[in-house]
Tab-separated table of C-alpha atoms in Angstrom:
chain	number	residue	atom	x	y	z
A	1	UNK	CA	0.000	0.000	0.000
A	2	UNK	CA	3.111	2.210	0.928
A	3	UNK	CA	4.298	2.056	-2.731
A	4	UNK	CA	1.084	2.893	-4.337
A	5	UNK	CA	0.875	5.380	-2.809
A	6	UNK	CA	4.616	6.885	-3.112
A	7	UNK	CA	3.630	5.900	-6.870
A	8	UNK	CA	0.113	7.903	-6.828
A	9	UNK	CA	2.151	11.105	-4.946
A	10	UNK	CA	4.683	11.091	-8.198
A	11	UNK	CA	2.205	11.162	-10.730
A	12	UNK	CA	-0.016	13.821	-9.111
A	13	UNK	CA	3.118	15.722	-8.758
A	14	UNK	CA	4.202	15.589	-12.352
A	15	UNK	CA	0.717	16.178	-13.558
A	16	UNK	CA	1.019	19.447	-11.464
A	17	UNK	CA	4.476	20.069	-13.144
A	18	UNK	CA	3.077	19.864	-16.442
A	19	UNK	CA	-0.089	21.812	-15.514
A	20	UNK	CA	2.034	24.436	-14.606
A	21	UNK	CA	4.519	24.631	-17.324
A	22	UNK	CA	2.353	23.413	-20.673
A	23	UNK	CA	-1.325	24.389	-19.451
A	24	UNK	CA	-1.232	27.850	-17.539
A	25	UNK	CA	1.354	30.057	-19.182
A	26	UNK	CA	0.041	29.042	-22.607
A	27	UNK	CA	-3.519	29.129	-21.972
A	28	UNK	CA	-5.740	32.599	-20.971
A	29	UNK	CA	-7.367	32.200	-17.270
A	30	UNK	CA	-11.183	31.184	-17.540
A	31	UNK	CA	-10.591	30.336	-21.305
A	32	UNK	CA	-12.014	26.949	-22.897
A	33	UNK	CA	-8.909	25.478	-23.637
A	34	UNK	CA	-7.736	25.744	-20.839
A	35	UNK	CA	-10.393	24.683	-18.779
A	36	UNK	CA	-10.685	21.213	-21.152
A	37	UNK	CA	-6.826	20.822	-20.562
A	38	UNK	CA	-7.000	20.971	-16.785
A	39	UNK	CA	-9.654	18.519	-16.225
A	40	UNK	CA	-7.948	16.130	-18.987
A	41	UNK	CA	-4.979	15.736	-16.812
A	42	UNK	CA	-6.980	15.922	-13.834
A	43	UNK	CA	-8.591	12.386	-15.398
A	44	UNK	CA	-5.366	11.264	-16.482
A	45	UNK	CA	-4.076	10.951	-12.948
A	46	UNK	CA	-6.486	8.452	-12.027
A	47	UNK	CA	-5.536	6.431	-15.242
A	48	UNK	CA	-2.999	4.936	-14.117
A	49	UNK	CA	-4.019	3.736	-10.517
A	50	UNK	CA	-7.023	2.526	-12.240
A	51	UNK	CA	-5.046	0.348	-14.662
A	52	UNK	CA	-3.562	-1.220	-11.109
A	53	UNK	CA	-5.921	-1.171	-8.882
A	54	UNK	CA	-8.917	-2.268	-11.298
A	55	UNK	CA	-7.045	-5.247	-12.714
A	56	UNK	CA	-6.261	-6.226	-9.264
A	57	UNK	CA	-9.901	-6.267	-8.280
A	58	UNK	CA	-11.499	-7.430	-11.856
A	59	UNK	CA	-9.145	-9.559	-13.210
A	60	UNK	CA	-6.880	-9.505	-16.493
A	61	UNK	CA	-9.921	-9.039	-18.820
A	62	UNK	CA	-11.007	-5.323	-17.459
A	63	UNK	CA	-6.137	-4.977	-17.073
A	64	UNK	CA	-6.205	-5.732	-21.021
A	65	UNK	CA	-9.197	-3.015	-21.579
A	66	UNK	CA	-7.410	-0.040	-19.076
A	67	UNK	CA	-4.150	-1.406	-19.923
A	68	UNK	CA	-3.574	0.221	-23.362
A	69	UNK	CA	-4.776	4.410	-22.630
A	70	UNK	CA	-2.801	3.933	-19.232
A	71	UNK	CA	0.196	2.734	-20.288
A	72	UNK	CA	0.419	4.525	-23.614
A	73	UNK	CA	-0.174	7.978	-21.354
A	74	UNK	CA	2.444	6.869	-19.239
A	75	UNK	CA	4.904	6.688	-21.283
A	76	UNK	CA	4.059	10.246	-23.566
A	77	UNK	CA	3.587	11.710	-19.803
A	78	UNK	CA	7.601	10.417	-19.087
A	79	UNK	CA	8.401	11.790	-22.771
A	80	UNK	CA	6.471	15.697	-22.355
A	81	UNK	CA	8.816	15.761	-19.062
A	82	UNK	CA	11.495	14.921	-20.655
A	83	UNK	CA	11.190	17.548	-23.168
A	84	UNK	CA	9.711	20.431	-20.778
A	85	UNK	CA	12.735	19.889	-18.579
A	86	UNK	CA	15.172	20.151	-21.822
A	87	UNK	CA	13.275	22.905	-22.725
A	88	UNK	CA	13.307	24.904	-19.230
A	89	UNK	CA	16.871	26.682	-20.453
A	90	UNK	CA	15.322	27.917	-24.280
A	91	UNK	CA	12.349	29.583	-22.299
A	92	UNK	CA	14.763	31.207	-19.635
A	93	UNK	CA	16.560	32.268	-22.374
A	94	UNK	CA	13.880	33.255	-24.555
A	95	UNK	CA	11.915	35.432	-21.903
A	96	UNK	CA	15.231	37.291	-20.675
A	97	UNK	CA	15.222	38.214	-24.290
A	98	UNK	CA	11.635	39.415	-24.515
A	99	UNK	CA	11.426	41.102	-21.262
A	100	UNK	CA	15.216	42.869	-22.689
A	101	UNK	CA	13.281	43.843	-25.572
A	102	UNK	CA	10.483	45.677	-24.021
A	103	UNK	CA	12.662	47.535	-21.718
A	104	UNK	CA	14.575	49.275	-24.309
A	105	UNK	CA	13.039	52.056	-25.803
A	106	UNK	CA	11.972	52.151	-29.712
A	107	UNK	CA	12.741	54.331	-32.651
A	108	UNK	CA	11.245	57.639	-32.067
A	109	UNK	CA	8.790	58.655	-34.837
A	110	UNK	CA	9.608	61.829	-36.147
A	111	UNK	CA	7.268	64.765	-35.989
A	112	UNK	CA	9.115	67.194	-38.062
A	113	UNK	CA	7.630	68.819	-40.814
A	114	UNK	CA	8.759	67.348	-44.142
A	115	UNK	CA	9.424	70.423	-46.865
A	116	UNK	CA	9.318	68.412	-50.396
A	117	UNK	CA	9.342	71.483	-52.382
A	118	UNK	CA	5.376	71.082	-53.129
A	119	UNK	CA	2.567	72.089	-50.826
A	120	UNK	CA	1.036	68.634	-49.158
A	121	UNK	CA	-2.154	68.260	-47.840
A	122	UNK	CA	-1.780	68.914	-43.715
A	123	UNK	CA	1.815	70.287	-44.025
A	124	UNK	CA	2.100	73.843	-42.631
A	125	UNK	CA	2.459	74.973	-46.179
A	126	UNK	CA	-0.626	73.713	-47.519
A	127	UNK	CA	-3.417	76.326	-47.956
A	128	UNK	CA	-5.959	75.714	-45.611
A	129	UNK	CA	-9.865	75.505	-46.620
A	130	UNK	CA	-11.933	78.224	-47.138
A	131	UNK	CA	-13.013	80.386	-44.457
A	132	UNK	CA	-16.064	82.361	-43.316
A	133	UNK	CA	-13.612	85.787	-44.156
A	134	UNK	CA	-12.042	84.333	-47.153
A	135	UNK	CA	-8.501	84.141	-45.329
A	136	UNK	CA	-6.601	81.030	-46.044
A	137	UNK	CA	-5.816	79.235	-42.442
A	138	UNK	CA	-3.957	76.363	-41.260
A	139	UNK	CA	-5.146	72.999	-42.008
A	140	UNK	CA	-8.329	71.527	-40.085
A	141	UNK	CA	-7.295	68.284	-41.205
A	142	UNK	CA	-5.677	66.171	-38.071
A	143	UNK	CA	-4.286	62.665	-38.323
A	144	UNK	CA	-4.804	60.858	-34.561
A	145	UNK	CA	-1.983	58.530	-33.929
A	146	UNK	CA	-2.959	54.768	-34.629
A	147	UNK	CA	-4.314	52.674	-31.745
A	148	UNK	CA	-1.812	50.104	-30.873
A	149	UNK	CA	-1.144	47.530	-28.146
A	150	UNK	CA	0.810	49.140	-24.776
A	151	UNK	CA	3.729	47.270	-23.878
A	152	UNK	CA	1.625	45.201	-21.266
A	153	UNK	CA	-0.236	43.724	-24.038
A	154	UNK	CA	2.776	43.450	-25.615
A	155	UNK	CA	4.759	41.513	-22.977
A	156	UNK	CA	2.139	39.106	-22.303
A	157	UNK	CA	1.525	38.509	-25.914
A	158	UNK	CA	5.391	37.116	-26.126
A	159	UNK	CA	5.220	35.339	-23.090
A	160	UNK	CA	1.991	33.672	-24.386
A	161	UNK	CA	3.177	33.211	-27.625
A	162	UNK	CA	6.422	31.433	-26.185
A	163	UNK	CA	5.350	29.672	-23.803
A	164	UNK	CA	2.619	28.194	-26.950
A	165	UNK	CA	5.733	27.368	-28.695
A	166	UNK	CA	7.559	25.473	-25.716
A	167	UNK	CA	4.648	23.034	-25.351
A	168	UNK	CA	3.982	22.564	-29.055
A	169	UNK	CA	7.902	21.416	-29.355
A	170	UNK	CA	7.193	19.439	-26.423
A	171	UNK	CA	3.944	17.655	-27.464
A	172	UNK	CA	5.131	16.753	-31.307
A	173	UNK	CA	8.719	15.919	-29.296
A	174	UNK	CA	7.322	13.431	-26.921
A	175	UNK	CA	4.324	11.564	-29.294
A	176	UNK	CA	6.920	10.966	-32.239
A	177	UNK	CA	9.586	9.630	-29.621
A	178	UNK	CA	6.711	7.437	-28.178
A	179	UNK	CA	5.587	6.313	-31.527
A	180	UNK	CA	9.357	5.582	-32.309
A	181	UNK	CA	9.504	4.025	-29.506
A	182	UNK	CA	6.165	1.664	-29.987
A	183	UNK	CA	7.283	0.519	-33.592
A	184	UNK	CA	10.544	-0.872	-31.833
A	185	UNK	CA	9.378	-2.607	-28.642
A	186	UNK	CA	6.389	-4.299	-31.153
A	187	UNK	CA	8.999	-5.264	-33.876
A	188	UNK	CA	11.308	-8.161	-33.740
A	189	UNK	CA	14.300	-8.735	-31.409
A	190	UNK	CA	17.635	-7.699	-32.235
A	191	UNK	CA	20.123	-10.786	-32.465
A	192	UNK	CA	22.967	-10.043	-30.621
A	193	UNK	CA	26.113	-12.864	-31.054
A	194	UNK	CA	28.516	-12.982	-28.521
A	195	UNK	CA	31.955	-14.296	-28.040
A	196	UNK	CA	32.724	-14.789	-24.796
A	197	UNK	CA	36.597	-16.541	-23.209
A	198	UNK	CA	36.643	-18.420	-20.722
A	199	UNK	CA	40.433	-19.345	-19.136
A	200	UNK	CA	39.031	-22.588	-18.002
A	201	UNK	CA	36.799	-23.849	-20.678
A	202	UNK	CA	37.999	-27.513	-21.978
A	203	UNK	CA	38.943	-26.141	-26.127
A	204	UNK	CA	36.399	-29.472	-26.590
A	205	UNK	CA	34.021	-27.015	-25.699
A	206	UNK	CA	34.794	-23.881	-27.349
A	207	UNK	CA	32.077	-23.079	-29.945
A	208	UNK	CA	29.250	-24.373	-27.150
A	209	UNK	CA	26.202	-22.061	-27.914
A	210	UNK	CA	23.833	-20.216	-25.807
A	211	UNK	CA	20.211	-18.910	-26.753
A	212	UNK	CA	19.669	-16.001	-23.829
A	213	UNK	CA	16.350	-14.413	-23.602
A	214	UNK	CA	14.890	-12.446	-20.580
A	215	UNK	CA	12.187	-10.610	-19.744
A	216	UNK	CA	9.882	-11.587	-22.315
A	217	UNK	CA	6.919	-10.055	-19.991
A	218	UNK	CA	3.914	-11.813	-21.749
A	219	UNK	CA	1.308	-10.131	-20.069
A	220	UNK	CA	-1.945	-7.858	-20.736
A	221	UNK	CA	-0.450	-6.026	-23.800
A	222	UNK	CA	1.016	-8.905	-25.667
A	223	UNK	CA	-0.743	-12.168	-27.334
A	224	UNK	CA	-0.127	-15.391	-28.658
A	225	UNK	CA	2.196	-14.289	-31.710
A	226	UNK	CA	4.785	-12.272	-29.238
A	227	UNK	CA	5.200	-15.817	-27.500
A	228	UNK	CA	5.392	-17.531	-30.900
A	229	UNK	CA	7.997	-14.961	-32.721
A	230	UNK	CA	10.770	-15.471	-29.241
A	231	UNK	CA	10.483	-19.280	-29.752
A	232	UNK	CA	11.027	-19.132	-34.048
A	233	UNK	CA	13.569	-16.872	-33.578
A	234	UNK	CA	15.484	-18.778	-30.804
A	235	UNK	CA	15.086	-21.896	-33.099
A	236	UNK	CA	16.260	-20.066	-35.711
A	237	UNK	CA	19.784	-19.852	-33.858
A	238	UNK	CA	20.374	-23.540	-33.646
A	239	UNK	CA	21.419	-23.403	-29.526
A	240	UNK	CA	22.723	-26.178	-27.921
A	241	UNK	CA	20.627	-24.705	-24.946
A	242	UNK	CA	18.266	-22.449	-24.514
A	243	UNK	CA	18.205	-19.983	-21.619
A	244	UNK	CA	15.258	-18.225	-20.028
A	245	UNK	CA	16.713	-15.632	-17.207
A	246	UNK	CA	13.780	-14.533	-14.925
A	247	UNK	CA	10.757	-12.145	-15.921
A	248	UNK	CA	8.751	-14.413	-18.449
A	249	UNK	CA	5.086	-13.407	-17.313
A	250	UNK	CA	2.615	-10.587	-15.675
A	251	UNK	CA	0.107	-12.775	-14.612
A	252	UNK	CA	-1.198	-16.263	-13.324
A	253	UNK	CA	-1.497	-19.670	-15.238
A	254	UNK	CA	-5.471	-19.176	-15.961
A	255	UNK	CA	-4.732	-15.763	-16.826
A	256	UNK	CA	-1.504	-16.080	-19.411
A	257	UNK	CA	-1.180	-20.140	-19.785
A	258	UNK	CA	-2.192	-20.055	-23.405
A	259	UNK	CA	-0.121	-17.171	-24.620
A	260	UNK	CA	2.893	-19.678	-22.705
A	261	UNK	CA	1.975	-22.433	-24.697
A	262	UNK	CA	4.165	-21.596	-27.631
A	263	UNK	CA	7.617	-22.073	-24.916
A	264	UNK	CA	7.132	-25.702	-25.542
A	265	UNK	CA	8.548	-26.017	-29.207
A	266	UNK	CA	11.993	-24.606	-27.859
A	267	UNK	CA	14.386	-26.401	-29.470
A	268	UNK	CA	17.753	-27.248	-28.529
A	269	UNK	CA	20.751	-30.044	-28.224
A	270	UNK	CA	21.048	-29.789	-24.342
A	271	UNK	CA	17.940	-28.444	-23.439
A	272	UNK	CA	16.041	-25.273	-22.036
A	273	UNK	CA	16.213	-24.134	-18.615
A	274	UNK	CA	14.598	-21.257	-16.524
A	275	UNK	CA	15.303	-19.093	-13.139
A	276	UNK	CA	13.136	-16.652	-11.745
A	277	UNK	CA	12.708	-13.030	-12.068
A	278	UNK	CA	11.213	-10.335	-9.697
A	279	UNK	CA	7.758	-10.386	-11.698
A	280	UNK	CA	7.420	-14.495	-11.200
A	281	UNK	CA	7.014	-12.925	-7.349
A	282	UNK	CA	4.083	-10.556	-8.243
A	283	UNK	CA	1.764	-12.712	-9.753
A	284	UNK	CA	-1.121	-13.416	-6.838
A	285	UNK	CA	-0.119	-17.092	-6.843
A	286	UNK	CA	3.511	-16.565	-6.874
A	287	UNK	CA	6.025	-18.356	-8.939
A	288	UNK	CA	5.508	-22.561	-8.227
A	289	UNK	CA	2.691	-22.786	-10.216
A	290	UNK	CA	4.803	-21.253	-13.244
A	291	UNK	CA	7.638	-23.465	-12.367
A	292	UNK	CA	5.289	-26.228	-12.776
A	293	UNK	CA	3.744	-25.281	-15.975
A	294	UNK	CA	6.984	-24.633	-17.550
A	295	UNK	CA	8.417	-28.102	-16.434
A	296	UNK	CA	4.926	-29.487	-18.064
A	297	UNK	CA	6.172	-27.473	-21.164
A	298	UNK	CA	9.566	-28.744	-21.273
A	299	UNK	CA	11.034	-25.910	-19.492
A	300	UNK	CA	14.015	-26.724	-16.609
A	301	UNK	CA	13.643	-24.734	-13.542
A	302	UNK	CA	17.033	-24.131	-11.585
A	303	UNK	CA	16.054	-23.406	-8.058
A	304	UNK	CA	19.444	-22.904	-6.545
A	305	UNK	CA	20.519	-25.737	-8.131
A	306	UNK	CA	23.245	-26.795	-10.984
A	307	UNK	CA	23.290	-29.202	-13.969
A	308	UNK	CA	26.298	-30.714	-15.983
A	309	UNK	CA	26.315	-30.023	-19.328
A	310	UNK	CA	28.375	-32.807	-21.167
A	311	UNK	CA	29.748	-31.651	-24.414
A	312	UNK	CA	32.104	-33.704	-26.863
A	313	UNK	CA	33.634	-35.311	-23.880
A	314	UNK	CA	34.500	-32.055	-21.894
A	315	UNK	CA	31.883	-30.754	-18.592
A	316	UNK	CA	30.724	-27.530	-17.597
A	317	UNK	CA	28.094	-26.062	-14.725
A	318	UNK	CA	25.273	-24.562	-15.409
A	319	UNK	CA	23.847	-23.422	-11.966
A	320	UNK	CA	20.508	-21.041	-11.371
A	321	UNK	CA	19.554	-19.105	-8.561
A	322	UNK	CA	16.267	-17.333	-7.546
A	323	UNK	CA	15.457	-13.949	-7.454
A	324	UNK	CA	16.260	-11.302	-4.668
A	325	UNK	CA	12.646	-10.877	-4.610
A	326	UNK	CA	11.720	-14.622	-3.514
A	327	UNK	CA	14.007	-13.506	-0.096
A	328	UNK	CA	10.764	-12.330	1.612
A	329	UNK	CA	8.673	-15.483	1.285
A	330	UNK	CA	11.914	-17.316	1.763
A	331	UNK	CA	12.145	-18.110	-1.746
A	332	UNK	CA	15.717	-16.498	-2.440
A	333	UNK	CA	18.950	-16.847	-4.165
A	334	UNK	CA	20.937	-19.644	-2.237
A	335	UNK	CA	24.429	-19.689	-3.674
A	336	UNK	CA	25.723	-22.047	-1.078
A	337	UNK	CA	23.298	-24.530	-2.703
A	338	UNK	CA	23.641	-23.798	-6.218
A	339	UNK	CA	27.421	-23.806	-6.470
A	340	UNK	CA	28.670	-25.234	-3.132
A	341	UNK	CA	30.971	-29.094	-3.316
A	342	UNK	CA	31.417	-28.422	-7.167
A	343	UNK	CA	34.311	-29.297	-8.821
A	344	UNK	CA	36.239	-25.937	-8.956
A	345	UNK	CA	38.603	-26.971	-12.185
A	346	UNK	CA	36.038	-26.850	-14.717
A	347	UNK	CA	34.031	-23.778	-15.539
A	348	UNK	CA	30.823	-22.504	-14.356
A	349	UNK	CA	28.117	-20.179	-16.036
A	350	UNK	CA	25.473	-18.975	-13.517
A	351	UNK	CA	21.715	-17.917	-14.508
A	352	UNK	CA	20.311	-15.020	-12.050
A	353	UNK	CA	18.312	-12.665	-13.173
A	354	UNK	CA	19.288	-9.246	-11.789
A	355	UNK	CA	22.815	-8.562	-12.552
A	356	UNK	CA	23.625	-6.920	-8.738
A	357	UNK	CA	23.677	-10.660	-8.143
A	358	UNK	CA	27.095	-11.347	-9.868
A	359	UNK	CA	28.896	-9.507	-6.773
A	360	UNK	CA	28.544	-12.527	-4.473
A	361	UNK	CA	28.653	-14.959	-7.591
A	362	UNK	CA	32.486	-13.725	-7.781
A	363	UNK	CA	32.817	-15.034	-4.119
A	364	UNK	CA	32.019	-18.539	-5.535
A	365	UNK	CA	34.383	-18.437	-8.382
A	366	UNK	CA	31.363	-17.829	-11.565
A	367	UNK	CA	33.265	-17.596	-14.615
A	368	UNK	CA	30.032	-16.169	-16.601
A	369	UNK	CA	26.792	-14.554	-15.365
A	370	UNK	CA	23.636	-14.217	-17.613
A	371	UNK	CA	21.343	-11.772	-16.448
A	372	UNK	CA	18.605	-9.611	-18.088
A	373	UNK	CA	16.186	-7.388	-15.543
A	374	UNK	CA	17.490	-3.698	-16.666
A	375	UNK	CA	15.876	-3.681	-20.066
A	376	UNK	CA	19.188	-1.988	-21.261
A	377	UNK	CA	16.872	1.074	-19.573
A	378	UNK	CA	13.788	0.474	-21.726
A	379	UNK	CA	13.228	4.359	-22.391
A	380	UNK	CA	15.762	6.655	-22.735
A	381	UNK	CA	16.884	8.249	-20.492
A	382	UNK	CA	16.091	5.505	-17.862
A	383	UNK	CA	19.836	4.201	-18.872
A	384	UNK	CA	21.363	6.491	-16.937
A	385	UNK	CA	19.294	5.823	-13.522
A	386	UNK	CA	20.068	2.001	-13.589
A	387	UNK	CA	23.195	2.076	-12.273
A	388	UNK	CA	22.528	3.577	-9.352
A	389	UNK	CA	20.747	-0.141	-8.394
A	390	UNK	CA	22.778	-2.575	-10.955
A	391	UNK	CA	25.997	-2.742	-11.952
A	392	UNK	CA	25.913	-3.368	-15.643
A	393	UNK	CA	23.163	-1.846	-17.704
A	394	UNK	CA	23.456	-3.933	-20.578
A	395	UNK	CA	26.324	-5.962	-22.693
A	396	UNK	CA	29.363	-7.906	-21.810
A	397	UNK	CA	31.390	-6.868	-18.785
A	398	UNK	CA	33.596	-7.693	-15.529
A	399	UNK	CA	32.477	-7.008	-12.006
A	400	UNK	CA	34.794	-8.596	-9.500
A	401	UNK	CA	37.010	-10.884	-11.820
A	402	UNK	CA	33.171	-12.626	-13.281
A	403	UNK	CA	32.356	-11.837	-16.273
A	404	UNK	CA	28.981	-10.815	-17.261
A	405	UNK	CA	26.541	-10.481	-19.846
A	406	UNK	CA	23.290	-8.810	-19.425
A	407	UNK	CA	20.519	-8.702	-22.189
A	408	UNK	CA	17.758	-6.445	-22.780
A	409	UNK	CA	15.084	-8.585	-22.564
A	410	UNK	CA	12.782	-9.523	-25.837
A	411	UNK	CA	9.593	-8.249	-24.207
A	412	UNK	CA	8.883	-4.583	-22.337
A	413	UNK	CA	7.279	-4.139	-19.016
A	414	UNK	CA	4.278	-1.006	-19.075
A	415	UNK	CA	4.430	0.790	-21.614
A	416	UNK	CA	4.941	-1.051	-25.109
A	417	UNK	CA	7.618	1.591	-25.947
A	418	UNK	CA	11.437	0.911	-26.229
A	419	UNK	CA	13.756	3.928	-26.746
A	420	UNK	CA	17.372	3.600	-27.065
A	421	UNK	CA	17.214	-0.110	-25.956
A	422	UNK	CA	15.855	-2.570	-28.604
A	423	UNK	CA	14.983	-5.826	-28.030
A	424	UNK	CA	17.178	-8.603	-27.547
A	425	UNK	CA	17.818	-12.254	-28.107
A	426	UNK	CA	21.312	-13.035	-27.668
A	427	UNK	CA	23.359	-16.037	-28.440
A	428	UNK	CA	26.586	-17.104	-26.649
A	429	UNK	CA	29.655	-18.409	-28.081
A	430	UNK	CA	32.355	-20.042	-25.153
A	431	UNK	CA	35.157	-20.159	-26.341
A	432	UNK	CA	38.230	-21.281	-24.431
């Protein structure tokens, strides 16, 4: 409750933020538009809780109905921030200008008379119209100065007219990055191939390949087809195993179980196997009865546990741990009892889905993490706030001596919108 709440405080304070610097400087008080723009947002902050709250209470049917407006808003709502906060030094900029403008003073009209050798109608040459005596006189004929807009009207005209600008660059900014973003999440996965040494790999084994695929998310947004595309294109590598790392569904068995189905054409020499991720945790009947229907699809769970893969005549580990999120409910990473009494000479690759995890693995010796859970940041510029909980974003890297390679998942979680960070199925080379 806590954290729906923290949630609920953030949105109503970014709905405010946006209120304040899109709605009110470029809208006239009392006027239509802005009234109709002020109670849209108003709406749209209840959006989102509803998309939580109602599929909580009415089930995935009424989540796949709500799910679409409220997660499409979210993500332009993350975008128009994005751009309003780039945009905050252009209108500082723009309205020192403008205000600079109206306190210096303009060109002085004249009000000379102009000789041009002729007489001109209203100059003090020109001969005036007839009078009751007969007498010429001066001209009758006045010209009133034009009626123009004081510099009040003036400065609130450019402030208006600037701030109009700011949130149309805004608006057209943030719906063609989220419609950028939509084409890539929805399109296929990048394949990403990846060489990785290991010092103790038996050179029987070098050339051992490794389908990796994480966070595939099938959930209220995606169908039957997303489930089916991972699984042809994973085939399509020719693995000699097939690795799921955490974060496969948003839902239960009843609810998603179909749109699993697909998972059980997986092809491989050695195999497919499957740890945990964070979301396996959420679901309302937790993550057994997913371990059970994947085992029933021909799916390995490793629940702190390790295989032996055999390979022309040479042996390596594959081990899998739980997710930090299973620690509550007792359910957590144990690598004591995934990697403990194991034959230390021959190499060891470890599944766990959230790549803060490969800190300890180095205690144990792991040669090779696999990890996905980041979504290489998802949405730009997410990237840059995931280190401050992971170590390794996305890619190949080294934490501690242990190499590690973290994917960006095939799926998306939320919003159906990838920026920056397209999807991924990777495959492994070893090589010793």
């Amino acid at each position: 409750m806590g954290f729906l709440v923290t949630i609920l405080a953030v949105v109503v304070v970014v709905h405010c933020y946006l209120w304040w610097r899109l709605v009110r400087p470029a809208t006239r008080p009392g006027s239509v538009p802005r009234r109709v723009l002020t109670w849209g947002l108003v709406l749209l902050v209840f959006l989102l809780p509803l998309r939580t709250i109602g599929g909580q209470v009415f089930g995935m049917s009424f989540e796949r109905v709500i799910a679409w407006p409220g997660y499409m808003w979210l993500a332009i709502m993350f975008y128009l921030v994005v751009f309003t906060v780039a945009l905050e030094i252009p209108r500082a900029i723009a309205l020192w200008l403008a205000r600079r403008s109206e306190k210096s003073p303009g060109p002085v009209e004249s009000r000379e008379p102009v000789d041009s050798g002729d007489p001109v109608l209203g100059s003090p040459l020109a001969p005036g119209p007839s009078t009751g005596s007969g007498t010429s006189g001066a001209s009758t004929i006045s010209t009133a100065p034009p009626i123009s807009a004081g510099p009040e009207t003036s400065r609130v005209d450019r402030r208006v007219f600037i701030a109009r600008t700011a949130a149309t660059v805004a608006g057209v900014g943030a719906l063609a990055t989220v419609g950028y973003g939509m084409r890539t999440a929805m399109g296929d996965p990048v394949i990403e191939r990846i060489p990785v040494r290991l010092p103790k790999l038996d050179p029987r084994m070098s050339g051992l390949r490794i389908a990796v695929v994480s966070d595939i998310h099938i959930g209220p947004l995606t169908g039957k087809g997303h489930t089916e595309r991972i699984v042809r294109m994973v085939n399509g590598l020719q693995a000699d195993m097939v690795t799921i790392v955490g974060d496969l569904v948003d839902g239960t068995v009843a609810e998603l179980g179909q749109l699993a189905a697909p998972l059980r054409h997986l092809e491989s020499r050695y195999g497919a196997y499957f740890v945990t991720g964070n979301h396996e945790y959420y679901t309302s009947q937790g993550p057994q009865e997913w371990i059970e229907e994947l085992n029933s699809l021909g799916v390995r769970s490793l629940r702190n546990e390790r295989v032996e893969i055999a390979h022309a005549g040479a042996v390596l580990d594959l081990a899998g741990v739980n997710d930090l999120y299973g620690t509550p409910s007792g359910d957590g990473p144990d690598l004591e009892k995934a990697l403990g009494g194991r034959d230390a000479a021959r190499p060891v690759v470890l599944l766990a889905h959230q790549p803060v995890q490969v800190r300890q693995a180095a205690g144990y010796g792991v040669d090779l993490q696999l990890s996905g859970h980041t979504h290489g940041g998802q949405m730009a510029p997410f990237n840059l706030a995931v280190p401050l909980q992971q170590p390794v974003v996305a890619g190949l890297d080294t934490v501690d001596g242990t190499q590690i390679y973290v994917t960006r998942g095939a799926g998306y979680w939320g919003p159906p919108v990838r920026v920056g960070a397209p999807p991924e199925i990777t495959l492994i080379e070893l090589r010793a």
